[in-house]
Amino acid sequence: MTDNDRKFMLLAIEQAQLAGSIGEVPIGAVITDQNNNLISSAHNLREKNQDPTAHAEIIAIKQASEKLQNWRMEGTTLYVTLEPCAMCIGAIVLARINRLVFGARDPKAGAIYSVFNIGTDDKLNHSVEVVEGILETECSNLLKEFFKVLRK
Protein backbone atom coordinates (compact mmCIF):
# COMPACT_ATOMS: atom_id res chain seq x y z
CA MET A 1 0.00 0.00 0.00
CA THR A 2 1.37 3.38 -0.98
CA ASP A 3 0.77 6.57 0.98
CA ASN A 4 -1.41 7.79 -1.89
CA ASP A 5 -3.46 4.58 -1.86
CA ARG A 6 -4.18 5.11 1.83
CA LYS A 7 -4.88 8.83 1.40
CA PHE A 8 -7.34 8.39 -1.45
CA MET A 9 -9.03 5.36 0.07
CA LEU A 10 -9.66 7.48 3.16
CA LEU A 11 -11.39 10.00 0.87
CA ALA A 12 -13.46 7.19 -0.64
CA ILE A 13 -14.39 6.11 2.90
CA GLU A 14 -15.52 9.68 3.65
CA GLN A 15 -17.76 9.49 0.59
CA ALA A 16 -19.10 6.13 1.77
CA GLN A 17 -19.90 7.66 5.15
CA LEU A 18 -21.83 10.45 3.40
CA ALA A 19 -23.84 7.81 1.54
CA GLY A 20 -24.62 5.97 4.76
CA SER A 21 -25.68 9.18 6.48
CA ILE A 22 -28.46 9.67 3.89
CA GLY A 23 -29.62 6.05 3.92
CA GLU A 24 -27.64 4.89 0.91
CA VAL A 25 -25.48 1.77 0.95
CA PRO A 26 -22.14 3.21 2.14
CA ILE A 27 -19.92 2.94 -0.90
CA GLY A 28 -17.61 5.74 -1.99
CA ALA A 29 -15.34 6.29 -4.97
CA VAL A 30 -12.55 8.69 -5.92
CA ILE A 31 -10.69 9.16 -9.21
CA THR A 32 -7.18 10.61 -9.44
CA ASP A 33 -4.90 11.47 -12.35
CA GLN A 34 -1.41 10.12 -12.95
CA ASN A 35 0.04 12.91 -10.79
CA ASN A 36 -2.21 11.95 -7.85
CA ASN A 37 -4.47 14.96 -8.25
CA LEU A 38 -8.09 14.43 -7.27
CA ILE A 39 -10.41 14.54 -10.30
CA SER A 40 -13.73 13.42 -8.83
CA SER A 41 -15.37 11.86 -5.80
CA ALA A 42 -18.82 10.35 -5.36
CA HIS A 43 -21.00 8.03 -3.31
CA ASN A 44 -23.99 5.83 -3.98
CA LEU A 45 -27.22 7.68 -4.83
CA ARG A 46 -29.47 4.84 -6.01
CA GLU A 47 -32.21 5.49 -3.44
CA LYS A 48 -32.12 9.28 -3.66
CA ASN A 49 -32.14 9.31 -7.47
CA GLN A 50 -34.23 6.14 -7.85
CA ASP A 51 -31.63 5.10 -10.43
CA PRO A 52 -30.16 1.58 -10.47
CA THR A 53 -27.04 2.90 -12.20
CA ALA A 54 -26.27 5.55 -9.55
CA HIS A 55 -23.36 3.60 -8.08
CA ALA A 56 -20.43 5.57 -6.65
CA GLU A 57 -18.10 4.41 -9.43
CA ILE A 58 -20.47 5.39 -12.25
CA ILE A 59 -21.09 8.83 -10.77
CA ALA A 60 -17.34 9.41 -10.23
CA ILE A 61 -16.61 8.33 -13.82
CA LYS A 62 -19.27 10.68 -15.22
CA GLN A 63 -17.92 13.58 -13.14
CA ALA A 64 -14.34 12.84 -14.21
CA SER A 65 -15.19 12.60 -17.91
CA GLU A 66 -17.01 15.95 -17.69
CA LYS A 67 -14.08 17.56 -15.91
CA LEU A 68 -11.52 16.07 -18.30
CA GLN A 69 -13.80 16.62 -21.31
CA ASN A 70 -12.79 13.17 -22.46
CA TRP A 71 -14.31 9.73 -22.03
CA ARG A 72 -10.87 8.14 -22.19
CA MET A 73 -9.33 8.27 -18.72
CA GLU A 74 -5.92 6.79 -19.40
CA GLY A 75 -3.49 7.37 -16.57
CA THR A 76 -6.19 7.51 -13.90
CA THR A 77 -6.80 5.48 -10.77
CA LEU A 78 -10.24 4.73 -9.33
CA TYR A 79 -10.44 4.08 -5.59
CA VAL A 80 -13.60 2.43 -4.29
CA THR A 81 -14.51 1.01 -0.91
CA LEU A 82 -16.13 -2.17 -2.28
CA GLU A 83 -15.17 -4.50 -5.12
CA PRO A 84 -17.06 -3.23 -8.19
CA CYS A 85 -20.05 -5.05 -9.65
CA ALA A 86 -20.23 -6.14 -13.31
CA MET A 87 -21.80 -2.84 -14.41
CA CYS A 88 -19.14 -0.76 -12.70
CA ILE A 89 -16.12 -2.77 -13.86
CA GLY A 90 -17.60 -2.64 -17.36
CA ALA A 91 -17.65 1.15 -17.15
CA ILE A 92 -14.12 1.19 -15.69
CA VAL A 93 -12.84 -0.87 -18.63
CA LEU A 94 -14.73 1.21 -21.20
CA ALA A 95 -13.41 4.44 -19.65
CA ARG A 96 -9.86 3.07 -20.03
CA ILE A 97 -9.07 3.63 -16.36
CA ASN A 98 -5.61 2.18 -15.77
CA ARG A 99 -5.72 1.27 -12.12
CA LEU A 100 -8.43 0.15 -9.71
CA VAL A 101 -7.89 0.13 -5.95
CA PHE A 102 -10.63 -1.32 -3.77
CA GLY A 103 -11.10 -1.99 -0.10
CA ALA A 104 -13.34 -4.99 0.60
CA ARG A 105 -14.42 -7.88 -1.60
CA ASP A 106 -18.10 -8.30 -2.41
CA PRO A 107 -18.95 -12.02 -2.22
CA LYS A 108 -22.42 -11.50 -3.72
CA ALA A 109 -21.77 -9.14 -6.65
CA GLY A 110 -18.02 -8.51 -6.94
CA ALA A 111 -16.93 -8.73 -10.54
CA ILE A 112 -13.15 -8.54 -10.12
CA TYR A 113 -12.51 -11.73 -8.14
CA SER A 114 -15.53 -12.76 -6.07
CA VAL A 115 -18.20 -13.70 -8.62
CA PHE A 116 -16.69 -12.77 -12.00
CA ASN A 117 -13.24 -11.95 -13.35
CA ILE A 118 -13.99 -8.90 -15.47
CA GLY A 119 -11.34 -6.25 -15.94
CA THR A 120 -8.34 -8.51 -15.95
CA ASP A 121 -9.56 -10.76 -18.78
CA ASP A 122 -7.14 -10.89 -21.74
CA LYS A 123 -10.08 -11.01 -24.17
CA LEU A 124 -11.00 -7.41 -23.41
CA ASN A 125 -9.43 -4.55 -25.35
CA HIS A 126 -8.32 -2.90 -22.09
CA SER A 127 -7.16 -4.43 -18.85
CA VAL A 128 -7.06 -2.79 -15.47
CA GLU A 129 -4.32 -3.09 -12.87
CA VAL A 130 -6.06 -4.12 -9.65
CA VAL A 131 -4.96 -3.55 -6.06
CA GLU A 132 -7.24 -4.95 -3.38
CA GLY A 133 -7.53 -4.86 0.38
CA ILE A 134 -6.59 -1.22 0.99
CA LEU A 135 -8.15 -0.32 4.38
CA GLU A 136 -10.22 -3.47 3.96
CA THR A 137 -11.34 -3.69 7.59
CA GLU A 138 -12.57 -0.09 7.63
CA CYS A 139 -14.42 -0.51 4.33
CA SER A 140 -15.98 -3.79 5.40
CA ASN A 141 -17.03 -2.46 8.80
CA LEU A 142 -18.90 0.46 7.19
CA LEU A 143 -21.08 -2.00 5.30
CA LYS A 144 -21.53 -4.40 8.23
CA GLU A 145 -22.63 -1.60 10.56
CA PHE A 146 -24.98 -0.10 7.97
CA PHE A 147 -26.78 -3.40 7.37
CA LYS A 148 -26.83 -4.28 11.08
CA VAL A 149 -28.69 -1.05 11.80
CA LEU A 150 -30.92 -1.45 8.74
CA ARG A 151 -32.02 -4.94 9.82
CA LYS A 152 -33.07 -3.76 13.30
C-alpha positions as protocol buffer text, in pm:
chain_id: "A"
residue {
  index: 1
  type: MET
  ca { x: 0 y: 0 z: 0 }
}
residue {
  index: 2
  type: THR
  ca { x: 137 y: 338 z: -98 }
}
residue {
  index: 3
  type: ASP
  ca { x: 77 y: 657 z: 98 }
}
residue {
  index: 4
  type: ASN
  ca { x: -141 y: 779 z: -189 }
}
residue {
  index: 5
  type: ASP
  ca { x: -346 y: 458 z: -186 }
}
residue {
  index: 6
  type: ARG
  ca { x: -418 y: 511 z: 183 }
}
residue {
  index: 7
  type: LYS
  ca { x: -488 y: 883 z: 140 }
}
residue {
  index: 8
  type: PHE
  ca { x: -734 y: 839 z: -145 }
}
residue {
  index: 9
  type: MET
  ca { x: -903 y: 536 z: 7 }
}
residue {
  index: 10
  type: LEU
  ca { x: -966 y: 748 z: 316 }
}
residue {
  index: 11
  type: LEU
  ca { x: -1139 y: 1000 z: 87 }
}
residue {
  index: 12
  type: ALA
  ca { x: -1346 y: 719 z: -64 }
}
residue {
  index: 13
  type: ILE
  ca { x: -1439 y: 611 z: 290 }
}
residue {
  index: 14
  type: GLU
  ca { x: -1552 y: 968 z: 365 }
}
residue {
  index: 15
  type: GLN
  ca { x: -1776 y: 949 z: 59 }
}
residue {
  index: 16
  type: ALA
  ca { x: -1910 y: 613 z: 177 }
}
residue {
  index: 17
  type: GLN
  ca { x: -1990 y: 766 z: 515 }
}
residue {
  index: 18
  type: LEU
  ca { x: -2183 y: 1045 z: 340 }
}
residue {
  index: 19
  type: ALA
  ca { x: -2384 y: 781 z: 154 }
}
residue {
  index: 20
  type: GLY
  ca { x: -2462 y: 597 z: 476 }
}
residue {
  index: 21
  type: SER
  ca { x: -2568 y: 918 z: 648 }
}
residue {
  index: 22
  type: ILE
  ca { x: -2846 y: 967 z: 389 }
}
residue {
  index: 23
  type: GLY
  ca { x: -2962 y: 605 z: 392 }
}
residue {
  index: 24
  type: GLU
  ca { x: -2764 y: 489 z: 91 }
}
residue {
  index: 25
  type: VAL
  ca { x: -2548 y: 177 z: 95 }
}
residue {
  index: 26
  type: PRO
  ca { x: -2214 y: 321 z: 214 }
}
residue {
  index: 27
  type: ILE
  ca { x: -1992 y: 294 z: -90 }
}
residue {
  index: 28
  type: GLY
  ca { x: -1761 y: 574 z: -199 }
}
residue {
  index: 29
  type: ALA
  ca { x: -1534 y: 629 z: -497 }
}
residue {
  index: 30
  type: VAL
  ca { x: -1255 y: 869 z: -592 }
}
residue {
  index: 31
  type: ILE
  ca { x: -1069 y: 916 z: -921 }
}
residue {
  index: 32
  type: THR
  ca { x: -718 y: 1061 z: -944 }
}
residue {
  index: 33
  type: ASP
  ca { x: -490 y: 1147 z: -1235 }
}
residue {
  index: 34
  type: GLN
  ca { x: -141 y: 1012 z: -1295 }
}
residue {
  index: 35
  type: ASN
  ca { x: 4 y: 1291 z: -1079 }
}
residue {
  index: 36
  type: ASN
  ca { x: -221 y: 1195 z: -785 }
}
residue {
  index: 37
  type: ASN
  ca { x: -447 y: 1496 z: -825 }
}
residue {
  index: 38
  type: LEU
  ca { x: -809 y: 1443 z: -727 }
}
residue {
  index: 39
  type: ILE
  ca { x: -1041 y: 1454 z: -1030 }
}
residue {
  index: 40
  type: SER
  ca { x: -1373 y: 1342 z: -883 }
}
residue {
  index: 41
  type: SER
  ca { x: -1537 y: 1186 z: -580 }
}
residue {
  index: 42
  type: ALA
  ca { x: -1882 y: 1035 z: -536 }
}
residue {
  index: 43
  type: HIS
  ca { x: -2100 y: 803 z: -331 }
}
residue {
  index: 44
  type: ASN
  ca { x: -2399 y: 583 z: -398 }
}
residue {
  index: 45
  type: LEU
  ca { x: -2722 y: 768 z: -483 }
}
residue {
  index: 46
  type: ARG
  ca { x: -2947 y: 484 z: -601 }
}
residue {
  index: 47
  type: GLU
  ca { x: -3221 y: 549 z: -344 }
}
residue {
  index: 48
  type: LYS
  ca { x: -3212 y: 928 z: -366 }
}
residue {
  index: 49
  type: ASN
  ca { x: -3214 y: 931 z: -747 }
}
residue {
  index: 50
  type: GLN
  ca { x: -3423 y: 614 z: -785 }
}
residue {
  index: 51
  type: ASP
  ca { x: -3163 y: 510 z: -1043 }
}
residue {
  index: 52
  type: PRO
  ca { x: -3016 y: 158 z: -1047 }
}
residue {
  index: 53
  type: THR
  ca { x: -2704 y: 290 z: -1220 }
}
residue {
  index: 54
  type: ALA
  ca { x: -2627 y: 555 z: -955 }
}
residue {
  index: 55
  type: HIS
  ca { x: -2336 y: 360 z: -808 }
}
residue {
  index: 56
  type: ALA
  ca { x: -2043 y: 557 z: -665 }
}
residue {
  index: 57
  type: GLU
  ca { x: -1810 y: 441 z: -943 }
}
residue {
  index: 58
  type: ILE
  ca { x: -2047 y: 539 z: -1225 }
}
residue {
  index: 59
  type: ILE
  ca { x: -2109 y: 883 z: -1077 }
}
residue {
  index: 60
  type: ALA
  ca { x: -1734 y: 941 z: -1023 }
}
residue {
  index: 61
  type: ILE
  ca { x: -1661 y: 833 z: -1382 }
}
residue {
  index: 62
  type: LYS
  ca { x: -1927 y: 1068 z: -1522 }
}
residue {
  index: 63
  type: GLN
  ca { x: -1792 y: 1358 z: -1314 }
}
residue {
  index: 64
  type: ALA
  ca { x: -1434 y: 1284 z: -1421 }
}
residue {
  index: 65
  type: SER
  ca { x: -1519 y: 1260 z: -1791 }
}
residue {
  index: 66
  type: GLU
  ca { x: -1701 y: 1595 z: -1769 }
}
residue {
  index: 67
  type: LYS
  ca { x: -1408 y: 1756 z: -1591 }
}
residue {
  index: 68
  type: LEU
  ca { x: -1152 y: 1607 z: -1830 }
}
residue {
  index: 69
  type: GLN
  ca { x: -1380 y: 1662 z: -2131 }
}
residue {
  index: 70
  type: ASN
  ca { x: -1279 y: 1317 z: -2246 }
}
residue {
  index: 71
  type: TRP
  ca { x: -1431 y: 973 z: -2203 }
}
residue {
  index: 72
  type: ARG
  ca { x: -1087 y: 814 z: -2219 }
}
residue {
  index: 73
  type: MET
  ca { x: -933 y: 827 z: -1872 }
}
residue {
  index: 74
  type: GLU
  ca { x: -592 y: 679 z: -1940 }
}
residue {
  index: 75
  type: GLY
  ca { x: -349 y: 737 z: -1657 }
}
residue {
  index: 76
  type: THR
  ca { x: -619 y: 751 z: -1390 }
}
residue {
  index: 77
  type: THR
  ca { x: -680 y: 548 z: -1077 }
}
residue {
  index: 78
  type: LEU
  ca { x: -1024 y: 473 z: -933 }
}
residue {
  index: 79
  type: TYR
  ca { x: -1044 y: 408 z: -559 }
}
residue {
  index: 80
  type: VAL
  ca { x: -1360 y: 243 z: -429 }
}
residue {
  index: 81
  type: THR
  ca { x: -1451 y: 101 z: -91 }
}
residue {
  index: 82
  type: LEU
  ca { x: -1613 y: -217 z: -228 }
}
residue {
  index: 83
  type: GLU
  ca { x: -1517 y: -450 z: -512 }
}
residue {
  index: 84
  type: PRO
  ca { x: -1706 y: -323 z: -819 }
}
residue {
  index: 85
  type: CYS
  ca { x: -2005 y: -505 z: -965 }
}
residue {
  index: 86
  type: ALA
  ca { x: -2023 y: -614 z: -1331 }
}
residue {
  index: 87
  type: MET
  ca { x: -2180 y: -284 z: -1441 }
}
residue {
  index: 88
  type: CYS
  ca { x: -1914 y: -76 z: -1270 }
}
residue {
  index: 89
  type: ILE
  ca { x: -1612 y: -277 z: -1386 }
}
residue {
  index: 90
  type: GLY
  ca { x: -1760 y: -264 z: -1736 }
}
residue {
  index: 91
  type: ALA
  ca { x: -1765 y: 115 z: -1715 }
}
residue {
  index: 92
  type: ILE
  ca { x: -1412 y: 119 z: -1569 }
}
residue {
  index: 93
  type: VAL
  ca { x: -1284 y: -87 z: -1863 }
}
residue {
  index: 94
  type: LEU
  ca { x: -1473 y: 121 z: -2120 }
}
residue {
  index: 95
  type: ALA
  ca { x: -1341 y: 444 z: -1965 }
}
residue {
  index: 96
  type: ARG
  ca { x: -986 y: 307 z: -2003 }
}
residue {
  index: 97
  type: ILE
  ca { x: -907 y: 363 z: -1636 }
}
residue {
  index: 98
  type: ASN
  ca { x: -561 y: 218 z: -1577 }
}
residue {
  index: 99
  type: ARG
  ca { x: -572 y: 127 z: -1212 }
}
residue {
  index: 100
  type: LEU
  ca { x: -843 y: 15 z: -971 }
}
residue {
  index: 101
  type: VAL
  ca { x: -789 y: 13 z: -595 }
}
residue {
  index: 102
  type: PHE
  ca { x: -1063 y: -132 z: -377 }
}
residue {
  index: 103
  type: GLY
  ca { x: -1110 y: -199 z: -10 }
}
residue {
  index: 104
  type: ALA
  ca { x: -1334 y: -499 z: 60 }
}
residue {
  index: 105
  type: ARG
  ca { x: -1442 y: -788 z: -160 }
}
residue {
  index: 106
  type: ASP
  ca { x: -1810 y: -830 z: -241 }
}
residue {
  index: 107
  type: PRO
  ca { x: -1895 y: -1202 z: -222 }
}
residue {
  index: 108
  type: LYS
  ca { x: -2242 y: -1150 z: -372 }
}
residue {
  index: 109
  type: ALA
  ca { x: -2177 y: -914 z: -665 }
}
residue {
  index: 110
  type: GLY
  ca { x: -1802 y: -851 z: -694 }
}
residue {
  index: 111
  type: ALA
  ca { x: -1693 y: -873 z: -1054 }
}
residue {
  index: 112
  type: ILE
  ca { x: -1315 y: -854 z: -1012 }
}
residue {
  index: 113
  type: TYR
  ca { x: -1251 y: -1173 z: -814 }
}
residue {
  index: 114
  type: SER
  ca { x: -1553 y: -1276 z: -607 }
}
residue {
  index: 115
  type: VAL
  ca { x: -1820 y: -1370 z: -862 }
}
residue {
  index: 116
  type: PHE
  ca { x: -1669 y: -1277 z: -1200 }
}
residue {
  index: 117
  type: ASN
  ca { x: -1324 y: -1195 z: -1335 }
}
residue {
  index: 118
  type: ILE
  ca { x: -1399 y: -890 z: -1547 }
}
residue {
  index: 119
  type: GLY
  ca { x: -1134 y: -625 z: -1594 }
}
residue {
  index: 120
  type: THR
  ca { x: -834 y: -851 z: -1595 }
}
residue {
  index: 121
  type: ASP
  ca { x: -956 y: -1076 z: -1878 }
}
residue {
  index: 122
  type: ASP
  ca { x: -714 y: -1089 z: -2174 }
}
residue {
  index: 123
  type: LYS
  ca { x: -1008 y: -1101 z: -2417 }
}
residue {
  index: 124
  type: LEU
  ca { x: -1100 y: -741 z: -2341 }
}
residue {
  index: 125
  type: ASN
  ca { x: -943 y: -455 z: -2535 }
}
residue {
  index: 126
  type: HIS
  ca { x: -832 y: -290 z: -2209 }
}
residue {
  index: 127
  type: SER
  ca { x: -716 y: -443 z: -1885 }
}
residue {
  index: 128
  type: VAL
  ca { x: -706 y: -279 z: -1547 }
}
residue {
  index: 129
  type: GLU
  ca { x: -432 y: -309 z: -1287 }
}
residue {
  index: 130
  type: VAL
  ca { x: -606 y: -412 z: -965 }
}
residue {
  index: 131
  type: VAL
  ca { x: -496 y: -355 z: -606 }
}
residue {
  index: 132
  type: GLU
  ca { x: -724 y: -495 z: -338 }
}
residue {
  index: 133
  type: GLY
  ca { x: -753 y: -486 z: 38 }
}
residue {
  index: 134
  type: ILE
  ca { x: -659 y: -122 z: 99 }
}
residue {
  index: 135
  type: LEU
  ca { x: -815 y: -32 z: 438 }
}
residue {
  index: 136
  type: GLU
  ca { x: -1022 y: -347 z: 396 }
}
residue {
  index: 137
  type: THR
  ca { x: -1134 y: -369 z: 759 }
}
residue {
  index: 138
  type: GLU
  ca { x: -1257 y: -9 z: 763 }
}
residue {
  index: 139
  type: CYS
  ca { x: -1442 y: -51 z: 433 }
}
residue {
  index: 140
  type: SER
  ca { x: -1598 y: -379 z: 540 }
}
residue {
  index: 141
  type: ASN
  ca { x: -1703 y: -246 z: 880 }
}
residue {
  index: 142
  type: LEU
  ca { x: -1890 y: 46 z: 719 }
}
residue {
  index: 143
  type: LEU
  ca { x: -2108 y: -200 z: 530 }
}
residue {
  index: 144
  type: LYS
  ca { x: -2153 y: -440 z: 823 }
}
residue {
  index: 145
  type: GLU
  ca { x: -2263 y: -160 z: 1056 }
}
residue {
  index: 146
  type: PHE
  ca { x: -2498 y: -10 z: 797 }
}
residue {
  index: 147
  type: PHE
  ca { x: -2678 y: -340 z: 737 }
}
residue {
  index: 148
  type: LYS
  ca { x: -2683 y: -428 z: 1108 }
}
residue {
  index: 149
  type: VAL
  ca { x: -2869 y: -105 z: 1180 }
}
residue {
  index: 150
  type: LEU
  ca { x: -3092 y: -145 z: 874 }
}
residue {
  index: 151
  type: ARG
  ca { x: -3202 y: -494 z: 982 }
}
residue {
  index: 152
  type: LYS
  ca { x: -3307 y: -376 z: 1330 }
}
